[in-house]
Amino acid sequence: EKKAPSPCGRGVGGGVTRLSEMPKILITGSSLRQFTGDMREFEVTATNFHRLVRELDDRFPGLGHQVEEGMAIAIDGTIYQDAYGAEIRPDSEVYLIPKIGGG
């Protein structure tokens, strides 16, 4: 897990006051937007990665599986290749990032 600055210039932990208290999902790149009807950001109720995958599949069929298999996830500035143990807080910002292959 690596710390990374937020791609939107927000500090770790959000740093932006939002009216709602739900985690915010932000999609980077264009590959996942085919599932969301071109939505780039939306809110979820999930409190961990496993629940996030299920909620994404319920709302956008196929998206949860795609995230699980081919995406890294950044939660409040920490990048995870395997996020199953990661907590998602109500004020979290969660970025879905295409995994970069290496070898």
PDB file of C-alpha atoms in Angstrom:
ATOM      1  CA  GLU A   1       0.000   0.000   0.000  1.00  0.00           C
ATOM      2  CA  LYS A   2       1.372   3.385  -0.982  1.00  0.00           C
ATOM      3  CA  LYS A   3       0.336   6.883   0.004  1.00  0.00           C
ATOM      4  CA  ALA A   4      -0.500   9.054  -2.960  1.00  0.00           C
ATOM      5  CA  PRO A   5      -1.751  12.596  -3.212  1.00  0.00           C
ATOM      6  CA  SER A   6      -5.383  12.840  -4.166  1.00  0.00           C
ATOM      7  CA  PRO A   7      -5.758  13.291  -7.954  1.00  0.00           C
ATOM      8  CA  CYS A   8      -8.241  16.121  -7.385  1.00  0.00           C
ATOM      9  CA  GLY A   9      -5.910  18.167  -5.210  1.00  0.00           C
ATOM     10  CA  ARG A  10      -7.804  17.286  -2.060  1.00  0.00           C
ATOM     11  CA  GLY A  11      -5.937  16.218   1.009  1.00  0.00           C
ATOM     12  CA  VAL A  12      -5.887  12.719   2.401  1.00  0.00           C
ATOM     13  CA  GLY A  13      -9.223  12.073   4.064  1.00  0.00           C
ATOM     14  CA  GLY A  14     -11.133  14.244   1.644  1.00  0.00           C
ATOM     15  CA  GLY A  15     -10.544  17.734   2.894  1.00  0.00           C
ATOM     16  CA  VAL A  16     -13.707  18.924   1.172  1.00  0.00           C
ATOM     17  CA  THR A  17     -16.915  19.398   3.110  1.00  0.00           C
ATOM     18  CA  ARG A  18     -19.799  17.484   1.556  1.00  0.00           C
ATOM     19  CA  LEU A  19     -23.424  17.655   2.517  1.00  0.00           C
ATOM     20  CA  SER A  20     -23.880  13.888   2.460  1.00  0.00           C
ATOM     21  CA  GLU A  21     -22.126  11.390   4.684  1.00  0.00           C
ATOM     22  CA  MET A  22     -21.640   8.656   2.103  1.00  0.00           C
ATOM     23  CA  PRO A  23     -18.404   7.469   0.499  1.00  0.00           C
ATOM     24  CA  LYS A  24     -17.743   9.073  -2.870  1.00  0.00           C
ATOM     25  CA  ILE A  25     -16.575   6.889  -5.771  1.00  0.00           C
ATOM     26  CA  LEU A  26     -14.499   8.507  -8.528  1.00  0.00           C
ATOM     27  CA  ILE A  27     -13.706   6.661 -11.740  1.00  0.00           C
ATOM     28  CA  THR A  28     -10.395   7.350 -13.462  1.00  0.00           C
ATOM     29  CA  GLY A  29      -9.979   6.493 -17.128  1.00  0.00           C
ATOM     30  CA  SER A  30     -12.850   5.686 -19.441  1.00  0.00           C
ATOM     31  CA  SER A  31     -13.090   1.877 -19.411  1.00  0.00           C
ATOM     32  CA  LEU A  32     -15.491   1.634 -16.461  1.00  0.00           C
ATOM     33  CA  ARG A  33     -17.826   4.381 -17.624  1.00  0.00           C
ATOM     34  CA  GLN A  34     -19.427   1.963 -20.077  1.00  0.00           C
ATOM     35  CA  PHE A  35     -21.007   0.354 -17.006  1.00  0.00           C
ATOM     36  CA  THR A  36     -22.143   3.624 -15.393  1.00  0.00           C
ATOM     37  CA  GLY A  37     -23.607   5.417 -18.389  1.00  0.00           C
ATOM     38  CA  ASP A  38     -20.600   7.785 -18.411  1.00  0.00           C
ATOM     39  CA  MET A  39     -20.978   8.755 -14.733  1.00  0.00           C
ATOM     40  CA  ARG A  40     -17.584   9.684 -13.332  1.00  0.00           C
ATOM     41  CA  GLU A  41     -18.576  10.072  -9.676  1.00  0.00           C
ATOM     42  CA  PHE A  42     -21.323   8.805  -7.433  1.00  0.00           C
ATOM     43  CA  GLU A  43     -21.943   7.901  -3.807  1.00  0.00           C
ATOM     44  CA  VAL A  44     -22.311   4.473  -2.213  1.00  0.00           C
ATOM     45  CA  THR A  45     -23.303   3.066   1.166  1.00  0.00           C
ATOM     46  CA  ALA A  46     -20.544   0.397   1.312  1.00  0.00           C
ATOM     47  CA  THR A  47     -18.281   0.309   4.375  1.00  0.00           C
ATOM     48  CA  ASN A  48     -15.616  -2.047   2.986  1.00  0.00           C
ATOM     49  CA  PHE A  49     -14.314  -3.290  -0.365  1.00  0.00           C
ATOM     50  CA  HIS A  50     -16.350  -6.506  -0.389  1.00  0.00           C
ATOM     51  CA  ARG A  51     -19.583  -4.558   0.106  1.00  0.00           C
ATOM     52  CA  LEU A  52     -18.470  -2.023  -2.486  1.00  0.00           C
ATOM     53  CA  VAL A  53     -18.059  -4.750  -5.115  1.00  0.00           C
ATOM     54  CA  ARG A  54     -21.540  -6.101  -4.341  1.00  0.00           C
ATOM     55  CA  GLU A  55     -23.127  -2.649  -4.396  1.00  0.00           C
ATOM     56  CA  LEU A  56     -21.446  -1.771  -7.700  1.00  0.00           C
ATOM     57  CA  ASP A  57     -22.707  -5.007  -9.279  1.00  0.00           C
ATOM     58  CA  ASP A  58     -26.224  -4.355  -7.977  1.00  0.00           C
ATOM     59  CA  ARG A  59     -26.301  -0.798  -9.338  1.00  0.00           C
ATOM     60  CA  PHE A  60     -24.220  -1.286 -12.482  1.00  0.00           C
ATOM     61  CA  PRO A  61     -24.250  -4.963 -13.577  1.00  0.00           C
ATOM     62  CA  GLY A  62     -20.719  -6.194 -14.320  1.00  0.00           C
ATOM     63  CA  LEU A  63     -18.926  -3.222 -12.749  1.00  0.00           C
ATOM     64  CA  GLY A  64     -18.178  -4.889  -9.417  1.00  0.00           C
ATOM     65  CA  HIS A  65     -16.579  -7.875 -11.124  1.00  0.00           C
ATOM     66  CA  GLN A  66     -14.511  -5.567 -13.339  1.00  0.00           C
ATOM     67  CA  VAL A  67     -13.326  -3.578 -10.318  1.00  0.00           C
ATOM     68  CA  GLU A  68     -12.478  -6.755  -8.435  1.00  0.00           C
ATOM     69  CA  GLU A  69     -10.508  -8.290 -11.321  1.00  0.00           C
ATOM     70  CA  GLY A  70      -8.856  -5.379 -13.094  1.00  0.00           C
ATOM     71  CA  MET A  71      -8.673  -2.325 -10.888  1.00  0.00           C
ATOM     72  CA  ALA A  72      -6.589  -0.927  -8.089  1.00  0.00           C
ATOM     73  CA  ILE A  73      -8.409   1.153  -5.518  1.00  0.00           C
ATOM     74  CA  ALA A  74      -7.300   4.267  -3.667  1.00  0.00           C
ATOM     75  CA  ILE A  75      -9.112   5.050  -0.438  1.00  0.00           C
ATOM     76  CA  ASP A  76      -8.348   8.475   1.001  1.00  0.00           C
ATOM     77  CA  GLY A  77      -4.980   8.603  -0.753  1.00  0.00           C
ATOM     78  CA  THR A  78      -3.804   5.040   0.013  1.00  0.00           C
ATOM     79  CA  ILE A  79      -3.503   2.803  -3.057  1.00  0.00           C
ATOM     80  CA  TYR A  80      -4.404  -0.871  -2.622  1.00  0.00           C
ATOM     81  CA  GLN A  81      -3.822  -3.721  -5.051  1.00  0.00           C
ATOM     82  CA  ASP A  82      -5.873  -5.912  -2.705  1.00  0.00           C
ATOM     83  CA  ALA A  83      -8.338  -3.815  -0.717  1.00  0.00           C
ATOM     84  CA  TYR A  84     -10.404  -6.546   0.946  1.00  0.00           C
ATOM     85  CA  GLY A  85      -9.367  -5.521   4.453  1.00  0.00           C
ATOM     86  CA  ALA A  86      -9.696  -1.799   3.851  1.00  0.00           C
ATOM     87  CA  GLU A  87     -12.351   0.246   5.631  1.00  0.00           C
ATOM     88  CA  ILE A  88     -14.423   2.765   3.695  1.00  0.00           C
ATOM     89  CA  ARG A  89     -15.622   5.571   5.968  1.00  0.00           C
ATOM     90  CA  PRO A  90     -18.673   7.771   5.316  1.00  0.00           C
ATOM     91  CA  ASP A  91     -16.400  10.688   4.350  1.00  0.00           C
ATOM     92  CA  SER A  92     -14.019   8.578   2.199  1.00  0.00           C
ATOM     93  CA  GLU A  93     -13.048   9.307  -1.368  1.00  0.00           C
ATOM     94  CA  VAL A  94     -12.529   6.088  -3.311  1.00  0.00           C
ATOM     95  CA  TYR A  95     -10.766   6.162  -6.683  1.00  0.00           C
ATOM     96  CA  LEU A  96     -11.067   3.234  -9.082  1.00  0.00           C
ATOM     97  CA  ILE A  97      -7.789   3.026 -11.001  1.00  0.00           C
ATOM     98  CA  PRO A  98      -6.853   0.666 -13.852  1.00  0.00           C
ATOM     99  CA  LYS A  99      -4.122  -1.757 -12.698  1.00  0.00           C
ATOM    100  CA  ILE A 100      -0.787  -1.324 -14.392  1.00  0.00           C
ATOM    101  CA  GLY A 101       0.700  -4.609 -15.566  1.00  0.00           C
ATOM    102  CA  GLY A 102       4.342  -5.331 -15.037  1.00  0.00           C
ATOM    103  CA  GLY A 103       6.728  -8.103 -15.364  1.00  0.00           C
TER     104      GLY A 103
END
